[in-house]
Short mmCIF file of C-alpha atoms and ligand atoms in Angstrom, two decimals:
data_model
loop_
_atom_site.label_atom_id
_atom_site.label_comp_id
_atom_site.label_asym_id
_atom_site.label_seq_id
_atom_site.Cartn_x
_atom_site.Cartn_y
_atom_site.Cartn_z
CA MET A 1239 -5.31 37.50 -4.70
CA SER A 1240 -3.00 40.37 -3.78
CA LYS A 1241 -4.14 43.95 -3.57
CA PHE A 1242 -1.66 44.71 -6.34
CA LEU A 1243 -3.33 42.67 -9.09
CA ASN A 1244 -4.65 44.84 -11.94
CA ASP A 1245 -8.38 45.46 -11.72
CA ASN A 1246 -9.03 44.00 -15.15
CA LEU A 1247 -7.54 40.66 -14.03
CA LYS A 1248 -9.40 40.37 -10.73
CA GLY A 1249 -12.38 38.51 -12.21
CA LEU A 1250 -10.32 36.37 -14.62
CA GLU A 1251 -11.00 32.66 -14.31
CA ALA A 1252 -7.74 30.93 -15.19
CA TYR A 1253 -7.50 27.70 -17.16
CA THR A 1254 -7.58 24.57 -15.00
CA PRO A 1255 -5.24 21.90 -16.34
CA GLY A 1256 -6.01 18.23 -15.79
CA GLU A 1257 -4.65 16.71 -12.59
CA GLN A 1258 -0.96 15.77 -12.61
CA PRO A 1259 -0.94 13.88 -9.30
CA ARG A 1260 2.23 12.87 -7.53
CA ASP A 1261 0.59 11.02 -4.59
CA LYS A 1262 0.52 7.57 -6.16
CA LYS A 1263 0.82 5.77 -9.49
CA TYR A 1264 -2.39 6.02 -11.52
CA ILE A 1265 -3.39 4.61 -14.87
CA LYS A 1266 -3.40 8.11 -16.27
CA LEU A 1267 -6.18 8.62 -18.81
CA ASN A 1268 -6.97 12.25 -18.04
CA THR A 1269 -4.79 14.61 -20.11
CA ASN A 1270 -4.58 12.99 -23.56
CA GLU A 1271 -0.87 12.21 -23.42
CA SER A 1272 0.53 9.36 -25.49
CA PRO A 1273 0.95 6.09 -23.59
CA TYR A 1274 4.06 5.39 -25.68
CA PRO A 1275 7.52 6.88 -25.14
CA PRO A 1276 9.21 9.19 -27.66
CA SER A 1277 11.12 7.40 -30.46
CA PRO A 1278 14.67 6.09 -29.81
CA GLU A 1279 15.95 8.90 -32.13
CA VAL A 1280 14.37 11.50 -29.85
CA VAL A 1281 15.89 9.93 -26.74
CA GLU A 1282 19.28 9.91 -28.43
CA ALA A 1283 18.97 13.54 -29.59
CA VAL A 1284 18.59 14.77 -26.01
CA SER A 1285 22.22 13.83 -25.45
CA ALA A 1286 24.66 14.64 -22.66
CA SER A 1287 26.44 17.11 -24.92
CA GLU A 1288 23.18 18.95 -25.59
CA VAL A 1289 22.64 19.11 -21.82
CA VAL A 1290 26.14 20.56 -21.38
CA ASP A 1291 25.25 23.16 -24.03
CA LEU A 1292 22.32 24.32 -21.92
CA ARG A 1293 24.65 27.09 -20.74
CA LEU A 1294 24.07 28.64 -24.19
CA TYR A 1295 20.82 30.19 -25.35
CA SER A 1296 18.77 28.25 -27.85
CA ASP A 1297 18.41 29.28 -31.49
CA PRO A 1298 15.69 31.96 -31.57
CA LEU A 1299 15.06 31.15 -35.25
CA CYS A 1300 14.50 27.46 -34.42
CA LYS A 1301 16.01 26.82 -37.83
CA ILE A 1302 16.50 23.04 -37.80
CA LEU A 1303 12.98 22.44 -36.60
CA LYS A 1304 11.28 24.91 -38.92
CA GLU A 1305 13.13 23.49 -41.92
CA LYS A 1306 12.06 19.96 -41.10
CA LEU A 1307 8.45 21.00 -40.48
CA ALA A 1308 8.38 22.92 -43.78
CA ILE A 1309 9.56 19.84 -45.68
CA ARG A 1310 7.23 17.54 -43.73
CA TYR A 1311 4.16 19.63 -44.63
CA GLY A 1312 5.24 20.78 -48.11
CA VAL A 1313 5.25 24.48 -47.23
CA ASN A 1314 7.96 27.14 -47.12
CA TYR A 1315 10.12 27.99 -44.11
CA GLU A 1316 8.30 31.37 -43.89
CA ASN A 1317 4.98 29.58 -43.43
CA VAL A 1318 6.01 27.92 -40.15
CA PHE A 1319 5.92 29.29 -36.59
CA VAL A 1320 7.09 27.18 -33.64
CA SER A 1321 5.89 27.71 -30.11
CA ASN A 1322 6.19 26.61 -26.51
CA GLY A 1323 3.37 24.08 -26.70
CA SER A 1324 0.54 24.81 -29.11
CA ASP A 1325 -0.97 26.83 -26.26
CA GLU A 1326 1.56 29.53 -27.04
CA SER A 1327 0.52 29.67 -30.72
CA LEU A 1328 -3.10 30.02 -29.56
CA ASN A 1329 -2.10 32.68 -27.05
CA PHE A 1330 -0.27 34.71 -29.72
CA TYR A 1331 -3.24 34.40 -32.14
CA PHE A 1332 -5.58 35.95 -29.59
CA MET A 1333 -3.01 38.59 -28.66
CA ALA A 1334 -2.18 39.53 -32.27
CA PHE A 1335 -5.44 39.30 -34.19
CA CYS A 1336 -8.35 39.67 -31.78
CA SER A 1337 -9.41 42.66 -29.69
CA LYS A 1338 -12.42 44.48 -28.30
CA GLU A 1339 -13.20 45.67 -31.83
CA LYS A 1340 -12.16 42.49 -33.67
CA SER A 1341 -14.24 39.79 -32.06
CA VAL A 1342 -13.72 36.07 -32.13
CA VAL A 1343 -16.14 33.15 -32.02
CA PHE A 1344 -15.67 29.53 -31.02
CA PRO A 1345 -17.92 26.60 -30.09
CA GLU A 1346 -19.51 26.73 -26.64
CA ILE A 1347 -18.11 23.30 -25.84
CA SER A 1348 -14.47 23.22 -26.87
CA TYR A 1349 -10.97 23.66 -25.50
CA GLY A 1350 -11.31 25.78 -22.33
CA PHE A 1351 -8.29 27.93 -23.01
CA TYR A 1352 -9.96 29.88 -25.85
CA LYS A 1353 -12.28 31.62 -23.41
CA VAL A 1354 -9.43 32.28 -20.97
CA PHE A 1355 -7.30 34.01 -23.63
CA ALA A 1356 -10.28 36.07 -24.81
CA GLU A 1357 -11.01 37.22 -21.26
CA LEU A 1358 -7.35 37.81 -20.43
CA TYR A 1359 -7.02 40.30 -23.29
CA GLY A 1360 -10.47 41.89 -22.99
CA ILE A 1361 -11.46 40.54 -26.40
CA SER A 1362 -15.11 40.52 -27.49
CA TYR A 1363 -16.06 36.92 -27.99
CA GLU A 1364 -19.11 34.83 -28.67
CA THR A 1365 -19.60 31.12 -28.10
CA ILE A 1366 -21.78 29.12 -30.48
CA PRO A 1367 -23.77 26.15 -29.10
CA LEU A 1368 -23.18 22.71 -30.56
CA LYS A 1369 -26.03 20.71 -32.11
CA ALA A 1370 -27.88 18.22 -29.90
CA ASP A 1371 -25.53 15.44 -31.05
CA PHE A 1372 -22.54 17.61 -29.95
CA SER A 1373 -21.42 18.25 -33.53
CA ILE A 1374 -20.54 21.70 -34.85
CA ASP A 1375 -23.18 23.29 -37.09
CA VAL A 1376 -21.05 24.54 -40.00
CA SER A 1377 -23.72 26.99 -41.13
CA ASP A 1378 -23.23 28.95 -37.87
CA TYR A 1379 -19.76 29.93 -39.08
CA ILE A 1380 -20.44 30.79 -42.73
CA GLY A 1381 -19.90 34.45 -43.65
CA ILE A 1382 -20.02 35.75 -40.07
CA ASN A 1383 -17.21 38.24 -40.63
CA LYS A 1384 -15.51 37.46 -37.31
CA ASN A 1385 -12.35 35.67 -36.26
CA ILE A 1386 -13.05 31.97 -35.73
CA VAL A 1387 -11.33 29.29 -33.65
CA ILE A 1388 -12.32 25.65 -34.13
CA ALA A 1389 -10.63 22.61 -32.66
CA ASN A 1390 -10.73 19.86 -35.29
CA PRO A 1391 -11.29 17.25 -33.97
CA ASN A 1392 -13.12 19.13 -31.26
CA ALA A 1393 -12.31 18.55 -27.60
CA PRO A 1394 -13.68 17.05 -25.45
CA THR A 1395 -16.19 15.54 -27.90
CA GLY A 1396 -13.70 13.99 -30.37
CA LEU A 1397 -15.93 14.81 -33.37
CA ALA A 1398 -14.30 16.16 -36.54
CA LEU A 1399 -15.42 18.37 -39.41
CA SER A 1400 -14.60 17.39 -43.01
CA LEU A 1401 -12.08 19.34 -45.09
CA PRO A 1402 -14.79 20.74 -47.44
CA ASP A 1403 -16.63 22.06 -44.35
CA ILE A 1404 -13.50 23.77 -43.07
CA GLU A 1405 -12.88 25.21 -46.54
CA GLU A 1406 -16.40 26.67 -46.69
CA ILE A 1407 -15.83 28.42 -43.36
CA VAL A 1408 -12.45 29.80 -44.41
CA LYS A 1409 -13.65 30.89 -47.85
CA SER A 1410 -16.69 32.71 -46.51
CA ASN A 1411 -14.76 34.82 -43.97
CA PRO A 1412 -11.95 36.34 -46.09
CA GLU A 1413 -11.46 39.40 -43.89
CA ASN A 1414 -10.85 37.38 -40.72
CA ILE A 1415 -8.42 34.69 -39.61
CA VAL A 1416 -9.82 31.21 -39.09
CA LEU A 1417 -7.66 29.21 -36.68
CA ILE A 1418 -8.01 25.44 -36.89
CA ASP A 1419 -6.57 23.78 -33.79
CA GLU A 1420 -5.46 20.32 -34.91
CA ALA A 1421 -4.06 19.03 -31.61
CA TYR A 1422 -5.72 15.63 -32.22
CA VAL A 1423 -5.74 15.49 -36.04
CA ASP A 1424 -3.35 12.53 -36.29
CA PHE A 1425 -5.90 10.18 -34.70
CA GLY A 1426 -8.33 10.08 -37.60
CA ALA A 1427 -9.25 13.54 -38.93
CA GLU A 1428 -8.16 15.39 -42.08
CA SER A 1429 -5.64 18.19 -41.73
CA ALA A 1430 -6.35 21.59 -43.26
CA VAL A 1431 -2.64 22.39 -43.78
CA SER A 1432 -3.00 21.96 -47.57
CA LEU A 1433 -5.63 24.74 -47.60
CA THR A 1434 -3.12 27.25 -46.18
CA LYS A 1435 -1.63 27.44 -49.69
CA LYS A 1436 -4.97 28.46 -51.16
CA TYR A 1437 -6.28 30.81 -48.45
CA ASP A 1438 -4.32 33.58 -46.76
CA ASN A 1439 -6.73 33.78 -43.80
CA LEU A 1440 -6.21 30.26 -42.46
CA LEU A 1441 -3.90 29.38 -39.59
CA VAL A 1442 -3.48 25.71 -38.69
CA VAL A 1443 -2.07 24.89 -35.26
CA GLN A 1444 -0.64 21.50 -34.30
CA THR A 1445 1.29 20.04 -31.37
CA PHE A 1446 4.00 17.53 -30.51
CA SER A 1447 2.17 16.79 -27.22
CA LYS A 1448 -0.19 14.03 -28.34
CA SER A 1449 0.71 11.94 -31.39
CA ARG A 1450 4.44 12.64 -30.98
CA SER A 1451 4.72 11.79 -27.26
CA LEU A 1452 6.36 15.08 -26.26
CA ALA A 1453 3.81 16.74 -23.95
CA GLY A 1454 6.47 17.46 -21.36
CA ALA A 1455 8.81 19.08 -23.89
CA ARG A 1456 6.23 21.80 -24.69
CA LEU A 1457 6.34 22.13 -28.45
CA GLY A 1458 3.72 23.25 -30.94
CA TYR A 1459 3.59 25.00 -34.32
CA ALA A 1460 1.39 27.02 -36.59
CA ILE A 1461 1.26 26.94 -40.39
CA GLY A 1462 -0.20 29.76 -42.44
CA ASN A 1463 0.59 32.53 -44.89
CA ALA A 1464 3.94 34.24 -44.45
CA GLU A 1465 2.48 37.57 -43.33
CA ILE A 1466 0.46 36.01 -40.53
CA ILE A 1467 3.51 34.01 -39.46
CA ALA A 1468 5.61 37.20 -39.44
CA ASP A 1469 3.01 38.78 -37.13
CA LEU A 1470 3.31 35.83 -34.75
CA GLU A 1471 7.10 36.16 -34.85
CA LYS A 1472 6.73 39.81 -33.90
CA ILE A 1473 4.75 38.82 -30.80
CA LYS A 1474 7.31 36.14 -29.96
CA TYR A 1475 10.22 38.60 -30.21
CA SER A 1476 8.24 40.98 -28.02
CA THR A 1477 7.66 38.42 -25.29
CA ASN A 1478 10.12 35.50 -25.30
CA PRO A 1479 12.58 35.22 -28.22
CA TYR A 1480 14.05 31.95 -26.92
CA ASN A 1481 10.65 30.32 -26.55
CA ILE A 1482 11.93 26.86 -27.50
CA ASN A 1483 14.67 25.49 -25.24
CA ARG A 1484 17.68 23.60 -26.63
CA LEU A 1485 16.53 20.13 -25.53
CA THR A 1486 13.07 20.57 -26.98
CA LEU A 1487 14.49 21.88 -30.25
CA VAL A 1488 16.62 18.77 -30.87
CA ALA A 1489 13.89 16.44 -29.57
CA GLY A 1490 11.36 18.01 -31.95
CA ALA A 1491 13.69 17.78 -34.96
CA ALA A 1492 14.39 14.10 -34.20
CA ALA A 1493 10.66 13.45 -33.80
CA ILE A 1494 10.01 14.71 -37.33
CA ASP A 1495 12.68 12.26 -38.54
CA SER A 1496 10.87 9.38 -36.86
CA ASP A 1497 7.49 10.06 -38.43
CA SER A 1498 6.81 6.37 -39.15
CA TYR A 1499 7.40 5.42 -35.49
CA PHE A 1500 4.73 7.91 -34.43
CA ALA A 1501 2.38 6.93 -37.24
CA ASP A 1502 2.54 3.32 -35.97
CA ASN A 1503 1.72 4.51 -32.43
CA CYS A 1504 -1.28 6.46 -33.74
CA LYS A 1505 -2.52 3.36 -35.53
CA ARG A 1506 -2.19 1.33 -32.35
CA ILE A 1507 -3.97 4.01 -30.33
CA MET A 1508 -6.84 4.07 -32.85
CA GLU A 1509 -7.16 0.28 -32.64
CA THR A 1510 -7.23 0.43 -28.84
CA ARG A 1511 -9.83 3.20 -29.12
CA GLU A 1512 -12.09 0.91 -31.18
CA TYR A 1513 -11.65 -1.83 -28.55
CA THR A 1514 -12.45 0.53 -25.68
CA GLU A 1515 -15.49 2.00 -27.44
CA LYS A 1516 -16.86 -1.49 -28.12
CA GLU A 1517 -16.36 -2.64 -24.53
CA LEU A 1518 -17.90 0.53 -23.07
CA THR A 1519 -20.89 0.19 -25.38
CA LYS A 1520 -21.35 -3.43 -24.21
CA LEU A 1521 -21.43 -2.07 -20.65
CA GLY A 1522 -24.26 0.30 -21.54
CA PHE A 1523 -22.27 3.47 -22.17
CA TYR A 1524 -23.03 5.97 -24.90
CA CYS A 1525 -19.76 6.97 -26.62
CA ILE A 1526 -19.53 9.90 -29.03
CA PRO A 1527 -17.74 8.52 -32.12
CA SER A 1528 -14.18 9.75 -31.71
CA CYS A 1529 -11.49 10.85 -34.19
CA SER A 1530 -9.12 11.60 -31.29
CA ASN A 1531 -6.97 9.82 -28.73
CA PHE A 1532 -9.82 9.98 -26.22
CA ILE A 1533 -13.44 8.89 -25.89
CA PHE A 1534 -16.22 11.03 -24.41
CA ALA A 1535 -18.66 8.64 -22.75
CA LYS A 1536 -21.60 8.53 -20.35
CA ARG A 1537 -23.96 5.98 -18.84
CA ASP A 1538 -27.46 6.78 -17.61
CA THR A 1539 -27.29 4.95 -14.27
CA ILE A 1540 -24.11 6.55 -12.95
CA SER A 1541 -23.30 10.24 -12.85
CA GLY A 1542 -20.15 11.46 -14.58
CA GLU A 1543 -18.72 12.71 -11.30
CA ASP A 1544 -19.51 9.48 -9.46
CA LEU A 1545 -17.73 7.37 -12.02
CA TYR A 1546 -14.75 9.74 -12.07
CA LEU A 1547 -14.42 9.56 -8.26
CA LYS A 1548 -14.86 5.79 -8.08
CA LEU A 1549 -12.29 5.21 -10.81
CA LYS A 1550 -9.86 7.56 -9.09
CA GLU A 1551 -10.18 5.55 -5.89
CA LYS A 1552 -9.28 2.46 -7.91
CA GLY A 1553 -6.18 4.11 -9.35
CA VAL A 1554 -7.56 5.21 -12.73
CA LEU A 1555 -7.71 8.92 -13.61
CA VAL A 1556 -10.11 10.19 -16.25
CA ARG A 1557 -11.21 13.78 -16.94
CA HIS A 1558 -14.54 15.06 -15.68
CA PHE A 1559 -15.86 18.54 -16.49
CA SER A 1560 -18.47 20.15 -14.27
CA THR A 1561 -20.00 22.25 -17.10
CA PRO A 1562 -23.73 21.37 -16.87
CA SER A 1563 -24.26 20.28 -20.51
CA ILE A 1564 -21.41 17.74 -20.37
CA CYS A 1565 -21.20 16.85 -16.67
CA GLU A 1566 -22.68 13.39 -17.25
CA PHE A 1567 -19.70 12.50 -19.43
CA ASN A 1568 -16.10 11.58 -18.75
CA ARG A 1569 -13.26 12.07 -21.20
CA ILE A 1570 -11.14 8.95 -21.30
CA THR A 1571 -7.69 9.14 -22.88
CA ILE A 1572 -6.68 6.03 -24.80
CA GLY A 1573 -3.76 4.32 -23.05
CA THR A 1574 -2.02 1.10 -24.02
CA GLN A 1575 -4.18 -1.94 -24.82
CA GLU A 1576 -3.24 -3.39 -21.43
CA GLU A 1577 -4.15 -0.19 -19.58
CA MET A 1578 -7.51 -0.07 -21.34
CA GLU A 1579 -8.26 -3.69 -20.45
CA THR A 1580 -7.61 -2.83 -16.81
CA PHE A 1581 -9.72 0.32 -17.21
CA ILE A 1582 -12.66 -1.76 -18.48
CA GLU A 1583 -12.32 -4.13 -15.52
CA LYS A 1584 -12.34 -1.18 -13.10
CA VAL A 1585 -15.39 0.32 -14.81
CA LYS A 1586 -17.20 -3.00 -14.36
CA GLU A 1587 -16.35 -2.90 -10.64
CA CYS A 1588 -17.74 0.66 -10.42
CA LEU A 1589 -21.06 -0.46 -11.91
CA VAL A 1590 -21.89 -3.25 -9.44
N1 PMP B 577 -5.63 22.40 -28.22
C1 PMP B 577 -6.40 21.46 -27.69
C2 PMP B 577 -7.74 21.21 -28.31
C3 PMP B 577 -5.98 20.74 -26.56
O1 PMP B 577 -6.78 19.83 -26.01
C4 PMP B 577 -4.71 21.01 -26.02
C5 PMP B 577 -4.20 20.21 -24.84
N2 PMP B 577 -4.58 20.62 -23.60
C6 PMP B 577 -3.93 22.01 -26.59
C7 PMP B 577 -4.41 22.68 -27.71
C8 PMP B 577 -2.62 22.44 -26.03
O2 PMP B 577 -1.64 21.47 -26.10
P1 PMP B 577 -0.11 21.81 -25.97
O3 PMP B 577 0.05 23.19 -25.42
O4 PMP B 577 0.42 20.75 -25.07
O5 PMP B 577 0.45 21.71 -27.35
#
């Protein structure tokens, strides 16, 4: 830390992303990427001529992409915001709508970035414990008169709330914005996008990083009422007007056009998830039932950290969190069927 860093940032604990190792080739099951490549249409869209055009700035309006997203989700152009990864939509939400006076709540066990944004901006925040089975207690969020952020499905548990539950939360907090982070929604949960037409205090955030195989392109979006979206645009134009680069813009537009390709991948990933869950259960693991592209699992006779380290030595990377209430678990991203068969073999080796 330099002596120049602002005092208010000295104690800030930054977000720790999952390992992206370059030392050797791992079966990489640690950061919830898709095991499948982007669609052929996406590969074609990122053409040589688009690369040549990198000398020109990208479209700050992101028109082609917003139009396609609006059609895809049955909303208007003015209801769509696109961002550099969904992390940027989350960042702008905290920046625009939360403060010391306007507090925000989120589950105690959830995506680690929420807390980082809250601390970065000096926002008052409160974390709400999960129930013993790691599910969210909906009643904790009814009529609390605070901003609310919920990942649905939640991470790293993989558990999802139903649409009526989300609606109850949104309806009972009309003076605050409820953000539903749907990074993993395409793997078995119900999206709340339809509710954005009924409630003006709901913002739904999604990403191209998981179900659409574009984690490295950094593309996310938020859908909500036009006034909230205009506020997010204001923040964007006050920080980084060209937040989506040219290659990502065309890749994202092509990805929307190949919706069925990605839907097939999601189906395959969900089938491989069922296989993996069954095999882990046979090996004595407890798996939280997942609606995501990962499984959160533990086994009594081996610590979470031990298993993580042993698997790493064998060339398989999973995600381990040292937070005490979940440190016995590992979060295992669903890879290809073949990768998961190898994973199961390696787990067996770790247990002897
Ligand atoms: N929300 C959740 C719950 C996540 O797990 C992630 C992935 N780390 C993100 C948002 C951010 O994803 P991205 O910025 O790649 O869209």
